[in-house]
XYZ file of C-alpha atoms in Angstrom:
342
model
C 14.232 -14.270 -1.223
C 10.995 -15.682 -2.685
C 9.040 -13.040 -4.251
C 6.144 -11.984 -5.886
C 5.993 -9.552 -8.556
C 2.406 -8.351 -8.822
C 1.487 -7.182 -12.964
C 5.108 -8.984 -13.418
C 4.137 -9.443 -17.185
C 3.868 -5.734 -17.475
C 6.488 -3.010 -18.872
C 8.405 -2.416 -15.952
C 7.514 -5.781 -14.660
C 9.174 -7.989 -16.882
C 12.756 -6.048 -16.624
C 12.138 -6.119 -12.448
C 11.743 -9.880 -12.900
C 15.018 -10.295 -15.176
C 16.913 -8.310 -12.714
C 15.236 -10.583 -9.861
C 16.603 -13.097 -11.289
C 20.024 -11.922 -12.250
C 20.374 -11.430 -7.994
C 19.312 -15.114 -7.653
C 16.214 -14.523 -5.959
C 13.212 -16.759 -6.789
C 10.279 -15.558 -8.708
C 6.324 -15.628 -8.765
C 4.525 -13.507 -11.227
C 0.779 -12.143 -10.581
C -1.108 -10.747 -13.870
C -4.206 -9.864 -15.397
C -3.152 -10.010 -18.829
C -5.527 -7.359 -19.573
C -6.101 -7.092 -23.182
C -6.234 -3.156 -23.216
C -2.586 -3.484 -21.462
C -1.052 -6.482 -22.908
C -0.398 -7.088 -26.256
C -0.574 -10.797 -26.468
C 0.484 -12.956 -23.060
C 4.388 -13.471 -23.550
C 6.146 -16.138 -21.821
C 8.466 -15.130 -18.859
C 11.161 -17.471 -18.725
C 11.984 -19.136 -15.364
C 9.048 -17.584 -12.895
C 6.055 -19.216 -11.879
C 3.057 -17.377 -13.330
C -0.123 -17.281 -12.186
C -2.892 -15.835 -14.355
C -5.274 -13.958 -12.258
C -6.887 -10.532 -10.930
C -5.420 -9.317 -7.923
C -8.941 -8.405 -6.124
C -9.541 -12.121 -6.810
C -8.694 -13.736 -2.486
C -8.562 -17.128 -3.892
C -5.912 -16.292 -6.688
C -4.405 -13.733 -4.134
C -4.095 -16.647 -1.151
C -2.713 -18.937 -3.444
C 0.046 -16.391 -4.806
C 1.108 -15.628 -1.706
C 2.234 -18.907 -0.094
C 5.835 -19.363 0.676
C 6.762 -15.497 -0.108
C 8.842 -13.022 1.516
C 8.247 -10.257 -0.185
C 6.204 -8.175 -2.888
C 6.311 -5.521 -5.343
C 3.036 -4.506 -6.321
C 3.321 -2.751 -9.815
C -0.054 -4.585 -11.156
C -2.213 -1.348 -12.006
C -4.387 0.808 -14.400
C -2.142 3.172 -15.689
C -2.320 6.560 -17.566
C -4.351 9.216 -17.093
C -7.543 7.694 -18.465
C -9.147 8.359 -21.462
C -12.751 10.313 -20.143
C -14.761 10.968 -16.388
C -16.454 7.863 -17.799
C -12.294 5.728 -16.864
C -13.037 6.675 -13.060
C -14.765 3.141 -11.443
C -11.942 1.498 -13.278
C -9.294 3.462 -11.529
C -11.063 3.013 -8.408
C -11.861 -0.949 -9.034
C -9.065 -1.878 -9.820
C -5.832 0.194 -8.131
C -7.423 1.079 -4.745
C -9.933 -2.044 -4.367
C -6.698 -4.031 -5.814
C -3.902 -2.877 -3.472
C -6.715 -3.596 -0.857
C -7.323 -6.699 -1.508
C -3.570 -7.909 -1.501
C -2.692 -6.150 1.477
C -5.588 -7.811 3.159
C -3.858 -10.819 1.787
C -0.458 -10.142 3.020
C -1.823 -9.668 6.544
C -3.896 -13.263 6.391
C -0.300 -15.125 4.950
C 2.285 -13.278 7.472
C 4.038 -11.289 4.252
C 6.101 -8.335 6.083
C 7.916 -6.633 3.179
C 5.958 -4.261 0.326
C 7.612 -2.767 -2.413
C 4.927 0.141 -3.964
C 5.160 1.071 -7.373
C 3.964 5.104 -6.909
C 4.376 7.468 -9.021
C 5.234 11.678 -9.596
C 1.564 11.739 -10.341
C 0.864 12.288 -6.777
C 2.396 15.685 -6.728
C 0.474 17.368 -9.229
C 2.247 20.958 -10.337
C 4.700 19.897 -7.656
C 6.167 23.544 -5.661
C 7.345 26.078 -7.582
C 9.080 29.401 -6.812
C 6.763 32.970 -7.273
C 9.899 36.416 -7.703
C 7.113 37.863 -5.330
C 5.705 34.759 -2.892
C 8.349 32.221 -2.331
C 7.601 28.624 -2.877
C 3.978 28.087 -3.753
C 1.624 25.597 -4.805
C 0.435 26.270 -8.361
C -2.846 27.391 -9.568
C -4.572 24.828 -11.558
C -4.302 25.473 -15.337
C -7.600 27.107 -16.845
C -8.907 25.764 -20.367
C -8.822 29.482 -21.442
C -5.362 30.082 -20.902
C -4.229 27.035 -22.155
C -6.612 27.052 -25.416
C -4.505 30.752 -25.820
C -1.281 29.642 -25.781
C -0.759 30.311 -22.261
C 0.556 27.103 -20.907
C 2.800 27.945 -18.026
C 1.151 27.654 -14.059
C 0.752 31.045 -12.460
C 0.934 32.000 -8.362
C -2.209 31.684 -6.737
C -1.993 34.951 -5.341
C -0.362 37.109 -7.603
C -1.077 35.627 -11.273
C 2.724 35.605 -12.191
C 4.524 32.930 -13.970
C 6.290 30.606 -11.827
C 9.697 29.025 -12.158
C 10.303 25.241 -11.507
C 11.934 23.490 -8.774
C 13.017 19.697 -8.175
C 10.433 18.237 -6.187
C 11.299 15.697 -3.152
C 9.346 13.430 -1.072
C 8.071 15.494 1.001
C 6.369 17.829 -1.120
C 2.296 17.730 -0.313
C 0.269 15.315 -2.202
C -1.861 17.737 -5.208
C -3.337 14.341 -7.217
C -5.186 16.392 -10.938
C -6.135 13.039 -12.683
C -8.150 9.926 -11.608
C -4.701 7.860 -11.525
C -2.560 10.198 -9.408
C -5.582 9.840 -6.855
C -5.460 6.169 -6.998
C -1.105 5.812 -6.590
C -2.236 8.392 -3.539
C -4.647 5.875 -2.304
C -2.410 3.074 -3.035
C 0.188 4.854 -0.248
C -2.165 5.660 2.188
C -3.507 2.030 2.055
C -0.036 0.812 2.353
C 0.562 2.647 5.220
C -2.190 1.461 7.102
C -1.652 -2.077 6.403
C 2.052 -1.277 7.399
C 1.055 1.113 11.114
C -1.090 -2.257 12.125
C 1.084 -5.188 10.554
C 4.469 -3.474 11.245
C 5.100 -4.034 7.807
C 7.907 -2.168 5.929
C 6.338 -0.573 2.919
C 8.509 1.325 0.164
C 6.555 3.851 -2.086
C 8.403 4.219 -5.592
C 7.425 7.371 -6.698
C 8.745 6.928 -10.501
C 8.866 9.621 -13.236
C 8.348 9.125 -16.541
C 9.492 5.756 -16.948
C 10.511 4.839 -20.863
C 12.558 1.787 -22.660
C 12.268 -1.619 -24.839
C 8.864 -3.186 -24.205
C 7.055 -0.161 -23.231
C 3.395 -0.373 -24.111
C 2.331 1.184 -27.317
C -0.632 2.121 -29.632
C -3.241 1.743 -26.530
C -5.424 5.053 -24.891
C -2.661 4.278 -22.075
C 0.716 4.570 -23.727
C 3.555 6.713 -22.569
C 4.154 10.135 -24.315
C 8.034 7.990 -25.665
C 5.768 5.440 -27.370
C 3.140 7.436 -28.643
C 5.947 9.278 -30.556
C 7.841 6.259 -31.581
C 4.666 4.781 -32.920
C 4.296 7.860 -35.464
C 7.739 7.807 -36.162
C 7.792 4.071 -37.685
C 5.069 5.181 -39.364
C 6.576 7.701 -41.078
C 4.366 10.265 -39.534
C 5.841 13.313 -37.724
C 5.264 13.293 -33.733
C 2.300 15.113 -32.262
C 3.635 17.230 -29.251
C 1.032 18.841 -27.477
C 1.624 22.323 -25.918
C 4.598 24.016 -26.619
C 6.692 21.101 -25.904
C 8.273 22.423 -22.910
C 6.798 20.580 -20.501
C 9.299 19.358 -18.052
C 9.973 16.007 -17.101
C 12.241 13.543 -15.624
C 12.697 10.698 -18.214
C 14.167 7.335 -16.400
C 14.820 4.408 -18.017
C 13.096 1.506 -17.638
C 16.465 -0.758 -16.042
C 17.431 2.002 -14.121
C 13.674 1.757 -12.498
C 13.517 -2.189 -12.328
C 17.154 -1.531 -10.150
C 15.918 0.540 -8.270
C 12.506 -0.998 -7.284
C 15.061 -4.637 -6.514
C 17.200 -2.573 -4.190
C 14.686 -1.152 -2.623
C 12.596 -4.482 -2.353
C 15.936 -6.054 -0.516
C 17.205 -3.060 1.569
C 14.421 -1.132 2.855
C 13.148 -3.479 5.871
C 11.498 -1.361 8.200
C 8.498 1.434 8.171
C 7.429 3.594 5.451
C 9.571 5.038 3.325
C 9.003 7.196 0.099
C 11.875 7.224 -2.802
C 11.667 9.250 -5.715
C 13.065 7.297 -8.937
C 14.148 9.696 -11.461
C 17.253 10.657 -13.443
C 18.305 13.793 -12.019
C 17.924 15.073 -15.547
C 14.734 17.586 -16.683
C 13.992 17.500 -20.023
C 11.240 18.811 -21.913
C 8.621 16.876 -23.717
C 9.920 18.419 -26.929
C 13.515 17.041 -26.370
C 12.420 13.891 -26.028
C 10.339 14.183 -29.519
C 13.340 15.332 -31.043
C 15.993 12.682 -29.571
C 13.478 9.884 -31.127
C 13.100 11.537 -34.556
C 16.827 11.766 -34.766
C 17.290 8.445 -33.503
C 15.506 6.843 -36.132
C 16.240 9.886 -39.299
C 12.463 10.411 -39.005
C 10.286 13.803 -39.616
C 10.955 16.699 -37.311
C 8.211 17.081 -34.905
C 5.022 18.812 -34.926
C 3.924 21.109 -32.385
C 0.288 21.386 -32.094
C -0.547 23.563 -29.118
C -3.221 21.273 -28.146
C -3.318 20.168 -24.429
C -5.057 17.739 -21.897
C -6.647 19.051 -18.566
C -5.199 17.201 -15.727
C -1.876 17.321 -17.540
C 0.418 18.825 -15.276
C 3.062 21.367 -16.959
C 6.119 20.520 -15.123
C 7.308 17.816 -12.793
C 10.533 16.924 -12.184
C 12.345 14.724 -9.795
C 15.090 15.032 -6.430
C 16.170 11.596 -6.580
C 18.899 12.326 -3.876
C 17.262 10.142 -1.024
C 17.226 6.980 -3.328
C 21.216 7.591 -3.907
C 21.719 8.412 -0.406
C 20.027 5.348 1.323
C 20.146 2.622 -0.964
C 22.830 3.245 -3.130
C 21.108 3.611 -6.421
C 22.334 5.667 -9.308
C 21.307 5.903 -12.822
C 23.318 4.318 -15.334
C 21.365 4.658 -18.601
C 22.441 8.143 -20.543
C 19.260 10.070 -21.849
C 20.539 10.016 -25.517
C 21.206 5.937 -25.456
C 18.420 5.178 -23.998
C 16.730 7.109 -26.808
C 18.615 5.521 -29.553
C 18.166 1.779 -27.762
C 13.925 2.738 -27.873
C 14.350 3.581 -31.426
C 15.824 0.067 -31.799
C 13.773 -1.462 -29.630
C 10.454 -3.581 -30.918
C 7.232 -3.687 -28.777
């Protein structure tokens, strides 16, 4: 197939390319090269690049001739830096995914691959002894500021324990991205109801591995620490460092978002992209500084509202219906980031 890879110069974007190309298909790239993203516009070896903002029709038009398909993973990413990061979210994810769908439709492209994310489900369900399966309460600042750090029922006040969270769990977006990936589906969607399209959502959890993004307000939590690390500092982890998570490796994402880009051919469909793994925050913190003989880390017991405490992925429908399975071990692909530059 001939396909476009929308913010192709990105993180995940460059390994989907590689692995585009390692299954012979051809390869256009769409990218900003945002400066507060990019550090520096690398080459990308073999693909035909076009330099340009996808909410720009003319660049969009022109990107999209002789394609069969696209993964969309061009976006604003983390979960912004004050109220003041809000337009930007807005401009450019929503307006963004807008624009190109609006662009698929004019060129007769069929086939959408979504880069989503676990943002969308917030807290996620978790299990009340008394209440079942709930939604939880949000965090309060109080609480949080006291050390209590765990969500509570919304009807009884006690702590909750975690569960794995699958696609059909209700959408809860808590930060200005999470409500922009939920746009981004609901957009898709539409596009695909009056197109017939076939639209994939990748809902991926905490994505980490060579090349991810680092020293910028929008780094990943596995940078952030890496970046204190080489310089001799001891990691920052904020809570109590048992925040749950899913930690996926970056190949294991880009192999998943190609399979899913060549199988899934009809209707909407959401997959989860995790590791079917939870680890905690403070884990990871500890796997780097080992991984690179640094200084144990620090926990601070400071905290971000619109943080979410525990969020962790069932991955099962991915494995079930295209064949996907994770192939990079937690602890190597900790000891390959520790290795890794940029």
């Amino acid at each position: 197939m001939h396909i476009l890879v929308t913010g192709g110069a990105g993180f995940i974007g460059r390994h989907v390319v590689a692995g585009l190309f390692a299954r012979d298909h051809a390869v256009r790239v769409l990218d900003s090269f945002r400066p507060d993203v990019h550090q520096g516009a690398r080459p990308i070896d073999g693909a035909e690049v076009f330099s340009g903002d996808v909410r720009d029709r003319a660049v969009l038009d022109r990107a999209l001739d002789g394609i069969d398909a696209v993964i969309h993973l061009a976006a604003k990413v983390g979960l912004g830096v004050d109220i003041g990061d809000l337009p930007d979210y807005a401009a450019t994810n929503d307006l963004g995914t807008a624009e190109l769908l609006a662009a698929m439709a004019r060129k007769g492209v069929g086939r959408l691959t979504l880069a989503s994310s676990m943002v969308v489900y917030g807290e996620g369900e978790a299990q009340c002894p008394e209440h079942g399966a709930v939604r939880p309460a949000p965090r309060r600042a109080e609480a949080m500021a006291a050390g209590a750090f765990e969500p509570t029922c919304p009807h009884c006040g006690r702590t909750l324990g975690t569960t794995l969270v699958g696609e059909t769990t209700a959408f809860d977006p808590r930060n200005a991205y999470a409500t922009s990936k939920v746009a981004q589906e609901f957009y898709a969607s539409n596009w695909a109801r009056v197109t017939g399209g076939s639209v994939a959502a990748m809902r991926y959890h905490n994505v980490y591995g060579p090349g991810m993004p680092k020293d910028t307000p929008y780094a990943g939590v596995a940078a952030i620490f890496l970046s204190a690390l080489r310089r001799g500092e001891a990691p920052s982890v904020f809570e109590d460092g048992g925040q749950r998570r899913d930690f996926v490796h970056v190949r294991d994402v880009a192999a998943a978002t190609i399979l899913a880009c060549e199988r899934h051919t009809t209707g909407v469909r959401a997959f989860n992209v995790g590791s079917g793994t939870p680890r905690t925050v403070g884990d990871m913190a500890v796997a780097l500084a080992r991984a690179v003989d640094g200084p144990v880390p620090v926990v601070t017991g400071r905290f971000r509202l619109g943080d979410v405490r525990h969020i962790t992925a069932d991955s099962s429908r991915l494995v079930a219906e295209l064949g996907w399975r994770p192939a990079v071990a937690f602890d190597d692909g900790m000891v390959e980031m520790s290795r890794a530059v940029g």
